[in-house]
Short mmCIF file of C-alpha atoms in Angstrom, two decimals:
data_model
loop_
_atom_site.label_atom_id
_atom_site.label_comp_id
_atom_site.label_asym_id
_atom_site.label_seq_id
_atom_site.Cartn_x
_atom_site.Cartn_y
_atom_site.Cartn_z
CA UNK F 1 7.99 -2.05 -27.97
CA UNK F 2 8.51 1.70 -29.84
CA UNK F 3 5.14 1.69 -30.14
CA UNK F 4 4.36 1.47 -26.12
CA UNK F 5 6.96 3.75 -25.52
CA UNK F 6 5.69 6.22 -28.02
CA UNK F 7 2.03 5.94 -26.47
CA UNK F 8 3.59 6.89 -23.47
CA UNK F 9 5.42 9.17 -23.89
CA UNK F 10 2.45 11.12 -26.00
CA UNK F 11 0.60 10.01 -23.01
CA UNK F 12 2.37 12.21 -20.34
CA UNK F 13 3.43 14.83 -22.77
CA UNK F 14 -0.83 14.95 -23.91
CA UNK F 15 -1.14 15.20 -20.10
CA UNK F 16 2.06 17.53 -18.89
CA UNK F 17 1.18 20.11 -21.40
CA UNK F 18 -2.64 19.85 -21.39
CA UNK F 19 -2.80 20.37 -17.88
CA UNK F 20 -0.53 22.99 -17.67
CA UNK F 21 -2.20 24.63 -21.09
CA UNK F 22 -5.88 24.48 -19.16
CA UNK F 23 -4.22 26.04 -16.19
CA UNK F 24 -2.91 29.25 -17.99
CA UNK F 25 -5.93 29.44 -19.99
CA UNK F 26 -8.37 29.42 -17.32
CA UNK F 27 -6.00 32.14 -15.30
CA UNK F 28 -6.36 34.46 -18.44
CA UNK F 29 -10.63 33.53 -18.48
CA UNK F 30 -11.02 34.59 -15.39
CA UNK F 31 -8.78 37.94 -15.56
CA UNK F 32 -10.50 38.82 -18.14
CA UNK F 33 -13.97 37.75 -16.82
CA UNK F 34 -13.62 40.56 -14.33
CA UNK F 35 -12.35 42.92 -16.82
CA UNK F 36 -15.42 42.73 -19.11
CA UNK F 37 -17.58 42.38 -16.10
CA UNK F 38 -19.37 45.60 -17.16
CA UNK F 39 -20.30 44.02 -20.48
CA UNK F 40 -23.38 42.76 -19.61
CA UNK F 41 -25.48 39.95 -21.65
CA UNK F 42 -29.14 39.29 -21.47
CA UNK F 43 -30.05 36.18 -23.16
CA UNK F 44 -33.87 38.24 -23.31
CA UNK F 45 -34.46 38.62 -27.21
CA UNK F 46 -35.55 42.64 -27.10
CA UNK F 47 -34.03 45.07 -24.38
CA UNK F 48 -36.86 46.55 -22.27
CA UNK F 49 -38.37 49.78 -23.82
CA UNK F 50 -37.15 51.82 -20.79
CA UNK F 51 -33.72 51.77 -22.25
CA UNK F 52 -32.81 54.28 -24.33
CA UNK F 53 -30.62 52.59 -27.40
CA UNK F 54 -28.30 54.97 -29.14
CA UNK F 55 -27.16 52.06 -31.37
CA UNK F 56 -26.67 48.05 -32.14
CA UNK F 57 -24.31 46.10 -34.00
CA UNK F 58 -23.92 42.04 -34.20
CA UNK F 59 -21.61 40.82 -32.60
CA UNK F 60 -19.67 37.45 -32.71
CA UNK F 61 -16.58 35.34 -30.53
CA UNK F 62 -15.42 32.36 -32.30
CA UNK F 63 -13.25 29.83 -30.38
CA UNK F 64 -11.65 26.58 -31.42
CA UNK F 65 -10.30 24.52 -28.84
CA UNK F 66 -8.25 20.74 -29.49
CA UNK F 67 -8.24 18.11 -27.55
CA UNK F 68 -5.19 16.66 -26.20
CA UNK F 69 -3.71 13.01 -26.54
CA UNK F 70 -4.14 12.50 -22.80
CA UNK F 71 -8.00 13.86 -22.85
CA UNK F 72 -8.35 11.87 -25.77
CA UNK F 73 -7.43 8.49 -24.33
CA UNK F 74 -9.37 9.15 -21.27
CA UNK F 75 -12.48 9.67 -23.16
CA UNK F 76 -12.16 6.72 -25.28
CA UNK F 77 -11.87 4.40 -22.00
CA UNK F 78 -14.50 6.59 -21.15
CA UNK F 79 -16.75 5.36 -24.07
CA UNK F 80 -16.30 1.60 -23.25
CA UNK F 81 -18.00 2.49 -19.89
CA UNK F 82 -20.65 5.06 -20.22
CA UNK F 83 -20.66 7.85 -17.87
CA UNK F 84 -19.61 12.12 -17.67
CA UNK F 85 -17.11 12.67 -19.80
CA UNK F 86 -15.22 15.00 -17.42
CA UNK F 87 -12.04 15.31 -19.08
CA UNK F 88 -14.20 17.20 -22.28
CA UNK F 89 -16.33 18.86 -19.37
CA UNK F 90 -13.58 21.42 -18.76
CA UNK F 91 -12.42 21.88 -22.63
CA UNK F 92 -16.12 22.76 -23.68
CA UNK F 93 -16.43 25.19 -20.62
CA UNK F 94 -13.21 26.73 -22.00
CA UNK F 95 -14.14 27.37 -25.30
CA UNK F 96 -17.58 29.04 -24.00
CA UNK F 97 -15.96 31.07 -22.46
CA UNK F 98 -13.43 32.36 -24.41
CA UNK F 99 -15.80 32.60 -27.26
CA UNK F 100 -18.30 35.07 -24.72
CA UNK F 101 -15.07 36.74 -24.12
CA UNK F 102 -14.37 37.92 -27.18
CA UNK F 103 -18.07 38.88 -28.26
CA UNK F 104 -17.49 41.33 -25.23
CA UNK F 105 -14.26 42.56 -26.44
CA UNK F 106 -16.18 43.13 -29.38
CA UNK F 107 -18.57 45.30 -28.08
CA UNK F 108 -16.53 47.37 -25.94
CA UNK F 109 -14.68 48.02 -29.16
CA UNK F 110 -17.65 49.28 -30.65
CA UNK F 111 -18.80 51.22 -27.59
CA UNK F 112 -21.63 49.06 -26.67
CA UNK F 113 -22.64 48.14 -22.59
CA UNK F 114 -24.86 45.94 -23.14
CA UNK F 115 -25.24 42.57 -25.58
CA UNK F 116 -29.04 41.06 -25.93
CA UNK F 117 -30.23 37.99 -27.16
CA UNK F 118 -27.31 36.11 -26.64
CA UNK F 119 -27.00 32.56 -28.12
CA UNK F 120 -23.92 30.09 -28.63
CA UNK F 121 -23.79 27.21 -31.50
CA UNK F 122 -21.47 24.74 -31.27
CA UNK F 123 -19.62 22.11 -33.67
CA UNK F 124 -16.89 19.59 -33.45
CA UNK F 125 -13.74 19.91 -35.85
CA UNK F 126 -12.13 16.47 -37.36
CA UNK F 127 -14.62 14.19 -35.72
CA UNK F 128 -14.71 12.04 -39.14
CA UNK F 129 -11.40 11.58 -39.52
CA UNK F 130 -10.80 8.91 -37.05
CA UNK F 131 -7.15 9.38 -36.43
CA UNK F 132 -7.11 12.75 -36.52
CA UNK F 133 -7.57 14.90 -33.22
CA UNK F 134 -10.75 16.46 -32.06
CA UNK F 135 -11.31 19.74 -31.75
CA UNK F 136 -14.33 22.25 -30.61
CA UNK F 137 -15.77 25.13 -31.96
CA UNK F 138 -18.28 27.57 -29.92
CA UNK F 139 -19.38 30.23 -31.50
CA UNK F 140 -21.24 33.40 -28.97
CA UNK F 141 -23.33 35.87 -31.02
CA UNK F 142 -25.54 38.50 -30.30
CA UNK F 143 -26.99 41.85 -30.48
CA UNK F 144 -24.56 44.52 -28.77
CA UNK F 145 -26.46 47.64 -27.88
CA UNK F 146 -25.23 51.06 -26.45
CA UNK F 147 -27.67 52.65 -24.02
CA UNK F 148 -27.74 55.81 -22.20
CA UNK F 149 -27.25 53.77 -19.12
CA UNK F 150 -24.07 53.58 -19.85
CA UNK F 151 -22.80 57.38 -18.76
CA UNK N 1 -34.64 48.27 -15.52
CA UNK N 2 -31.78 47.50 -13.56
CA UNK N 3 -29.67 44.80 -15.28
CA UNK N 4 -26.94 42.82 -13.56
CA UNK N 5 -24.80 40.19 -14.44
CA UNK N 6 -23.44 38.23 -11.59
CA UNK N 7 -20.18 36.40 -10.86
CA UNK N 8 -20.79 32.73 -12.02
CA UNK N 9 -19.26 30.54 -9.10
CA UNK N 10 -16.41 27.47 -10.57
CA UNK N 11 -16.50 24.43 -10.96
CA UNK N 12 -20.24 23.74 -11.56
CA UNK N 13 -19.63 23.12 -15.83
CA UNK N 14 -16.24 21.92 -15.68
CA UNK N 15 -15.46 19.44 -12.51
CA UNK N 16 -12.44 20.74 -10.40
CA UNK N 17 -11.58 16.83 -10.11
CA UNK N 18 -8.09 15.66 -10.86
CA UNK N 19 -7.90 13.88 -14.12
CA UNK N 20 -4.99 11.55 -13.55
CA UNK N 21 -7.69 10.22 -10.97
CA UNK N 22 -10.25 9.41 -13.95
CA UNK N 23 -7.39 7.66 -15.93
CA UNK N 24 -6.18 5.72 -12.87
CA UNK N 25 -9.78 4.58 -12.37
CA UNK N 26 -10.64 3.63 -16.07
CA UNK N 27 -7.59 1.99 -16.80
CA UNK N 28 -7.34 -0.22 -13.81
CA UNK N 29 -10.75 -0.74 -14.24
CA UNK N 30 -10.75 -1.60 -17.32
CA UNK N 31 -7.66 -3.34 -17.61
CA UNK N 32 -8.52 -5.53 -14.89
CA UNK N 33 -12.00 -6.64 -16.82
CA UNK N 34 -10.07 -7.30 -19.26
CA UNK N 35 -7.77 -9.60 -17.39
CA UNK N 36 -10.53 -11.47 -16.34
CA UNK N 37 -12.41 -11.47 -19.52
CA UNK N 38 -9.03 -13.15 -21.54
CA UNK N 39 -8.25 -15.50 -18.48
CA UNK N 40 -11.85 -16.83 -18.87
CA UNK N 41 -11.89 -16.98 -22.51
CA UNK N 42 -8.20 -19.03 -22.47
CA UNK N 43 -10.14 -21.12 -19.87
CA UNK N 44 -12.51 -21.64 -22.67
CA UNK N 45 -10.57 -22.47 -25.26
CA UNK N 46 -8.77 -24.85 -23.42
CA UNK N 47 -12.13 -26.62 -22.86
CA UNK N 48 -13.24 -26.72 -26.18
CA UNK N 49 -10.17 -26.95 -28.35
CA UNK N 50 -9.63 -31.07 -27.63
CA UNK N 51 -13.07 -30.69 -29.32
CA UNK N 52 -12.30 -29.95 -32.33
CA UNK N 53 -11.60 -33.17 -34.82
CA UNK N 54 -7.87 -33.64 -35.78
CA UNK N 55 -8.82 -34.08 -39.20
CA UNK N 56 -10.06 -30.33 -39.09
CA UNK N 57 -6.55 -28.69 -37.30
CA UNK N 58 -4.90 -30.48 -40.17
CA UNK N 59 -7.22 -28.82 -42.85
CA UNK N 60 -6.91 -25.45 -40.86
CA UNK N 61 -2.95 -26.47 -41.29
CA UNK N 62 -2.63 -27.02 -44.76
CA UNK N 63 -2.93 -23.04 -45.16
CA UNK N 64 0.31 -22.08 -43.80
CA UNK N 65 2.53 -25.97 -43.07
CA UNK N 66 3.88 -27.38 -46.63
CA UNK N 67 6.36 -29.14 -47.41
CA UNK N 68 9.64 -27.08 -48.50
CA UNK N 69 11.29 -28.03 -51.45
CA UNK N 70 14.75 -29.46 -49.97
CA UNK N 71 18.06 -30.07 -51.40
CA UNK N 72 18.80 -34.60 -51.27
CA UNK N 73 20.72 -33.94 -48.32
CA UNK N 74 18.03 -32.18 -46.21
CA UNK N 75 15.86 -34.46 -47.71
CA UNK N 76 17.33 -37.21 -46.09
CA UNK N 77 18.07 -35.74 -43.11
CA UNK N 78 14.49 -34.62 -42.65
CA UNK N 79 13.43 -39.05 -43.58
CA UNK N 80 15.39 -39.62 -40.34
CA UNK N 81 13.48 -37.57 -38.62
CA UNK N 82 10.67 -39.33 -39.71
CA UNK N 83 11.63 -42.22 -38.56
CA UNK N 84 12.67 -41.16 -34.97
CA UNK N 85 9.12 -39.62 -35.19
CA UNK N 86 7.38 -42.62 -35.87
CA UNK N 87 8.90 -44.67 -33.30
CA UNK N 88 8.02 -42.00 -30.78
CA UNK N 89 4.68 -41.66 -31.69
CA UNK N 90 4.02 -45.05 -31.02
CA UNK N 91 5.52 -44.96 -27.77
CA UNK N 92 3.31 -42.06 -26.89
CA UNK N 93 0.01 -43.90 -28.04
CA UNK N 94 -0.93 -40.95 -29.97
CA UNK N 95 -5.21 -41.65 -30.38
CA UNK N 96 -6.39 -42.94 -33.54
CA UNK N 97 -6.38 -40.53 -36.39
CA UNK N 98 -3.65 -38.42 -35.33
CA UNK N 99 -0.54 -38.14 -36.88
CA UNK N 100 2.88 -36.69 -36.86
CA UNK N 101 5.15 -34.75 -39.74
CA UNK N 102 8.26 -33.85 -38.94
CA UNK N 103 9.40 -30.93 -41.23
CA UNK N 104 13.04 -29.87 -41.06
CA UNK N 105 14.41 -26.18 -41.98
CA UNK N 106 17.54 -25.22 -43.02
CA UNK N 107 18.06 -22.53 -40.74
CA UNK N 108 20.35 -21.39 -38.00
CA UNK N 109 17.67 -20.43 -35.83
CA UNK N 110 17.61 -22.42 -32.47
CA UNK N 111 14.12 -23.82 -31.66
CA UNK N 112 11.09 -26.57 -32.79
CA UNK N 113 7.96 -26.24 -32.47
CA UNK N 114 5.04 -28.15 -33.07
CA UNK N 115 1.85 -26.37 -34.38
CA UNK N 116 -1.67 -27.53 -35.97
CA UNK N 117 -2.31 -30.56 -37.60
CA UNK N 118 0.35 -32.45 -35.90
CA UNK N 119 3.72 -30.79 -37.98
CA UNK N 120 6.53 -30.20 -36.29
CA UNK N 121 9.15 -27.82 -37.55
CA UNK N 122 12.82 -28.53 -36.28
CA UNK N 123 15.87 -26.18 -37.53
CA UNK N 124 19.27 -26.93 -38.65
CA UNK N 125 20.46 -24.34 -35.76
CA UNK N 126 18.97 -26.42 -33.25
CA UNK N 127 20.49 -30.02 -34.48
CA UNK N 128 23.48 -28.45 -34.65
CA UNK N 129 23.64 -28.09 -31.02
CA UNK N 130 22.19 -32.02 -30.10
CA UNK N 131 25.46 -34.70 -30.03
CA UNK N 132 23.06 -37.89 -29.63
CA UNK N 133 20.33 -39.26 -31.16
CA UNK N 134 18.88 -40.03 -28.02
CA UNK N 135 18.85 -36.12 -27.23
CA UNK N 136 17.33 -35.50 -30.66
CA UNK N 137 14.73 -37.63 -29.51
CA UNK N 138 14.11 -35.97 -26.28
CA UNK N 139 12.84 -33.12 -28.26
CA UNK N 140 11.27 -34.78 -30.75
CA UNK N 141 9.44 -36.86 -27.96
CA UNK N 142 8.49 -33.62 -26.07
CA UNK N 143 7.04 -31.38 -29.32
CA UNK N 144 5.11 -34.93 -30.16
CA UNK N 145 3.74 -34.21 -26.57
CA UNK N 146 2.40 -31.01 -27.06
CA UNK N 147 0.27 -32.34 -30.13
CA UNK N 148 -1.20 -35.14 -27.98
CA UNK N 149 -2.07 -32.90 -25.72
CA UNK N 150 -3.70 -30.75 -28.59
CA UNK N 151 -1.89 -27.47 -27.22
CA UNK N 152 -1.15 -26.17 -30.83
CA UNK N 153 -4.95 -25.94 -31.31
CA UNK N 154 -5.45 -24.99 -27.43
CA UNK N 155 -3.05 -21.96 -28.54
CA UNK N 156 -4.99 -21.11 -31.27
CA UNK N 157 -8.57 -21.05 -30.06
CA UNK N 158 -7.29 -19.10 -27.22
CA UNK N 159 -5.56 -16.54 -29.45
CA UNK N 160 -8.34 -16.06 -31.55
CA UNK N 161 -10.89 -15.58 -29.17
CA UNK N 162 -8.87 -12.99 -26.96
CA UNK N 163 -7.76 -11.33 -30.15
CA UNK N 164 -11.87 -11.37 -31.32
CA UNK N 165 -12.81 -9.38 -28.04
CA UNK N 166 -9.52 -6.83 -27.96
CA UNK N 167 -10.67 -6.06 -32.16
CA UNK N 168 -14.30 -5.58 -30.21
CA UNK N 169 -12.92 -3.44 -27.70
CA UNK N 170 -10.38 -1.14 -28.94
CA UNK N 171 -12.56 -0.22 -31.70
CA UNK N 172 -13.89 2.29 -28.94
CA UNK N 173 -11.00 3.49 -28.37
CA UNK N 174 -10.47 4.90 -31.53
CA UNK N 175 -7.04 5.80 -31.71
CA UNK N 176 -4.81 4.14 -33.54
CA UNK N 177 -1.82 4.15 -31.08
CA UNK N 178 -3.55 2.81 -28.68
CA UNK N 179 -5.28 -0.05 -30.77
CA UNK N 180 -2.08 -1.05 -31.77
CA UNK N 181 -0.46 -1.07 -28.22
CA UNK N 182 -3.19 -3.23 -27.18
CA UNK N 183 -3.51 -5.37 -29.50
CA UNK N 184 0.05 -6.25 -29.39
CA UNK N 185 -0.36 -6.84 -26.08
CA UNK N 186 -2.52 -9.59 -26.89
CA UNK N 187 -0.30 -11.54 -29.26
CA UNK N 188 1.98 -11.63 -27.00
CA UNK N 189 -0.10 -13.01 -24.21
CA UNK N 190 -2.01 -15.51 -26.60
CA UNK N 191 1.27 -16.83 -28.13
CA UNK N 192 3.27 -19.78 -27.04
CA UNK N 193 1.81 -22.59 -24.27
CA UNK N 194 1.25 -22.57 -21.16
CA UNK N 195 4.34 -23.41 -18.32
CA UNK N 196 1.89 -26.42 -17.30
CA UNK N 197 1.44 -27.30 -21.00
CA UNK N 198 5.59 -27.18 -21.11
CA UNK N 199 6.04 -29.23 -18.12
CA UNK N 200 3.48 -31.93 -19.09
CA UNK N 201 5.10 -32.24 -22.29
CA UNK N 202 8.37 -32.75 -20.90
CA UNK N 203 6.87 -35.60 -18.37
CA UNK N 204 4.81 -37.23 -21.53
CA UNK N 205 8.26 -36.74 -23.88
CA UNK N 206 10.35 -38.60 -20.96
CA UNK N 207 8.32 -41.49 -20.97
CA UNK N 208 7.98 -42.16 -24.41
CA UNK N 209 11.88 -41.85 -24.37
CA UNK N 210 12.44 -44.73 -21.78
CA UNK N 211 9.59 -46.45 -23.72
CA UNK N 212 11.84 -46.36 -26.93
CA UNK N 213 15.15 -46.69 -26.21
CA UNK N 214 15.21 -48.31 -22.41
CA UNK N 215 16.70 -45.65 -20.50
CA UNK N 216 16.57 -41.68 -20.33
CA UNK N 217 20.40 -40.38 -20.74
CA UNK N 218 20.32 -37.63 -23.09
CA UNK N 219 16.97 -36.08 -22.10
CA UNK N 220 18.47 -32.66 -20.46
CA UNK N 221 21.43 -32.44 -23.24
CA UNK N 222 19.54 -29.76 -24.87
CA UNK N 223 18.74 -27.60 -21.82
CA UNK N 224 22.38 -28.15 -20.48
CA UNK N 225 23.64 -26.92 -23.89
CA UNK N 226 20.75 -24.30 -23.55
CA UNK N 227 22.28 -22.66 -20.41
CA UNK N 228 25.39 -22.55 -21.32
CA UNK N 229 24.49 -20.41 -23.75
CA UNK N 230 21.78 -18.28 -21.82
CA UNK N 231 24.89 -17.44 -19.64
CA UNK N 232 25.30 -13.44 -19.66
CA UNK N 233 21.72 -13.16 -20.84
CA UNK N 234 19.15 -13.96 -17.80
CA UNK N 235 15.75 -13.34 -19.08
CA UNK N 236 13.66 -13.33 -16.03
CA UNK N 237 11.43 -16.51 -16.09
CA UNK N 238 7.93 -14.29 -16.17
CA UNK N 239 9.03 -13.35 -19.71
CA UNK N 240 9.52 -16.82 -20.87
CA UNK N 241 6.86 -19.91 -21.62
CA UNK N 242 9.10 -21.97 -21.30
CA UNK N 243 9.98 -23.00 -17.36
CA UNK N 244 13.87 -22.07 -16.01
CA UNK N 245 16.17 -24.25 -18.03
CA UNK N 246 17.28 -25.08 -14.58
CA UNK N 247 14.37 -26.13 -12.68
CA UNK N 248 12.93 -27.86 -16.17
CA UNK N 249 16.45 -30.20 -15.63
CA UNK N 250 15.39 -30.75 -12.06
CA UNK N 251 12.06 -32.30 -12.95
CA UNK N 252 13.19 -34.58 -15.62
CA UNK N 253 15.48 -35.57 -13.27
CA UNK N 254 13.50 -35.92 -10.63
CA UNK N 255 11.23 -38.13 -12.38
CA UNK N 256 13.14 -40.18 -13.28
CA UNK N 257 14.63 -40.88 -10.46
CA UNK N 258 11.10 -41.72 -8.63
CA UNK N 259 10.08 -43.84 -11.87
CA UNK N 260 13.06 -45.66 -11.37
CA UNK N 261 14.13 -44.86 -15.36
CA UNK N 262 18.19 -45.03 -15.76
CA UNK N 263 19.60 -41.68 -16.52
CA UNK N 264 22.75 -43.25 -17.68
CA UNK N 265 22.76 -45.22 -20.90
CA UNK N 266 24.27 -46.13 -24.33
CA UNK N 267 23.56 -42.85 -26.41
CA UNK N 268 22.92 -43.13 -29.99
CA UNK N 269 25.52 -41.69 -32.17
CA UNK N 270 24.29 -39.06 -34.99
CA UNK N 271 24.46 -40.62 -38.49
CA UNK N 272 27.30 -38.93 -39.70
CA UNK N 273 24.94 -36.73 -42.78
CA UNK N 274 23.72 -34.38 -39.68
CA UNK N 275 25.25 -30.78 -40.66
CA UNK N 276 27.62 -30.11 -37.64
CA UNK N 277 28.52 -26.71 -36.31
CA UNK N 278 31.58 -24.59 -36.90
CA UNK N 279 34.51 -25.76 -34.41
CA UNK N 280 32.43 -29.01 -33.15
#
């Protein structure tokens, strides 16, 4: 009996705080999608010659995002059926976007307007351990430039 | 060149879908396959278990039934018990090849049960609370029941196979939690017989009691003791195998009454090596 209570209970307090958790994070994704909005990345290898490139650094956002007990559960009914796993959908969106994010706060820091050749990798954290919990990691790189176009 | 980067609309990656709606979907879902899937495996079982060979349940038995070392006076009252046995076994017209051991425990805890192979386990706790021979018998006659019937083995095939397919299952799950929460689950619905399986015992047990001794008095003295002492504790009868005490009286009684069998006799006294309880 402790042990259906305690499944419960990590049940809605997975799902309380998860939900609440995505909430606030996507509120703080999207101010600060509008705020870097001037960042902009071109997933084109080489910028085109017309731009005039003063300078370019790498750049990197890393992001590691967990899953929560709720999620968790829901995905693992989820495997017995087949089907979108839509409860990972929005954790994986998440952690894309925070890890752009921060390759643009990057390259405002260094000055840069513009980031080229931008590409993401992606792992999963824990996924051998079979008790332990999941977590993501996306990782955005690329090449920030600063052009002329920029004043 | 003019770059641009424009403003990516929501929910295209990431569904804007509820996900307590996902979870009420799967687990209903998924629950209620499952519901079927045991309730047609039990159904199985309970067609193939009078299958199997006696001779097998009592090899399967001989794992976990022995015979406890007792002290003389256990030993003898446990010979008694025997012999009640035996008597009621051949009222019963148990088939060929079956047989019954009576095995009794010197313990205060309140129950028998019959299991594979045709043993019966009785404890001191319960003869404590049985004044008549005749109501010793009553249970005797009714756990002999359940082994004609083959429900010990019934039990078991139906246990295993729901426990088989819940391993099968909850291996996806892949969390421990929730492997143990269901697998629990399933003990507790494979344990124990059937309310049918209870109530056919009790009709086979009351037969092979008027068979034996002529008459029927004594056969509700354990379930009138038993609700006195369920008084102040009502477990609600969807929790229990066993029918409402109550309504369990009312069909002994009832039949028989329509079979014509007295329910008043001369009881059997107790041999006077029973163990009796404090205060009796």
């Amino acid at each position: 009996m402790f042990d259906l209570y305690l499944f419960l209970i990590l049940l809605a307090l997975g799902f309380a705080i998860g939900t609440w958790a995505e909430k606030r994070h996507y509120r703080s994704i999207r101010r600060r999608e509008a705020e870097y909005a001037d960042v902009l990345l071109i997933a084109s290898k080489l910028p085109t010659p017309d731009l005039q490139i003063e300078e370019s650094h790498l750049v990197g956002g890393n992001t590691v995002i967990s899953v929560d007990y709720f999620k968790r559960f829901v995905a693992g009914l989820r495997n017995l059926v087949g089907g979108r796993m839509t409860t990972y959908e929005s954790l994986v969106d998440r952690a894309r976007r925070e890890a752009i994010l921060r390759l643009k706060q990057e390259a405002r820091q260094l000055g840069a307007d513009m980031v080229f050749n931008i590409k993401l990798e992606t792992a999963s954290i824990s996924q051998s351990a079979n008790n332990g919990v999941g977590s993501i990691e996306v990782y955005a790189y690329g090449t920030a430039v600063r052009t002329r176009r920029g004043r | 060149m003019d770059y641009q980067n424009p403003k990516i609309p929501e929910g295209i990656n990431a569904g804007r879908e509820n996900p307590l709606k996902e979870f009420a979907i799967l687990t209903t879902g998924i629950l209620g396959l499952l519901v079927v899937l045991v309730w047609a495996l039990g159904w199985m079982a309970q067609w193939a278990a009078p299958h199997v060979p006696f001779s097998y349940e009592q090899k399967l038995a001989r794992r976990f039934v022995s015979d406890e070392a007792l002290s003389p006076s256990d030993e003898r009252i446990q010979r008694w018990l025997r012999g009640i046995a035996a008597n009621l076994a051949e009222a019963e017209d148990l088939p060929p090849g079956m047989s019954i051991t009576v095995h009794y425990r010197d313990d205060d805890i309140v129950n028998a049960f019959a299991t594979l192979g045709g043993h019966i386990i009785i404890y001191r706790g319960l003869l404590e609370k049985l004044h008549s021979e005749n109501a010793v018998a009553m249970v005797l006659a009714h756990e002999i029941a359940h082994v004609k019937h083959r429900d010990p083995i019934i039990a078991t095939g139906r246990g295993m196979s729901i426990l088989l397919v819940l391993t099968a299952l909850t291996g996806g799950v892949g969390d421990e939690l929730a492997d143990r929460v269901l697998g629990k689950a399933a003990t507790i619905t494979s344990l124990g017989f059937s309310r049918d399986q209870e109530a056919a015992a009790d009709a086979e047990g009351l037969a092979a009691l008027y068979r034996r001794y002529g008459h029927v008095a004594g056969a509700t003295a354990l379930f009138e003791t038993l609700l006195r002492s369920e008084e102040g504790m009502r477990v609600p009868e969807f929790m229990r195998t066993h029918p409402d005490t109550e309504r369990r009286i009312g069909a002994i009684r009832q039949m028989a009454r329509s079979r014509g069998w007295p329910m008043r006799g001369a009881l059997k006294p107790l041999p006077d090596f029973l163990p009796r309880s404090q205060g009796a």
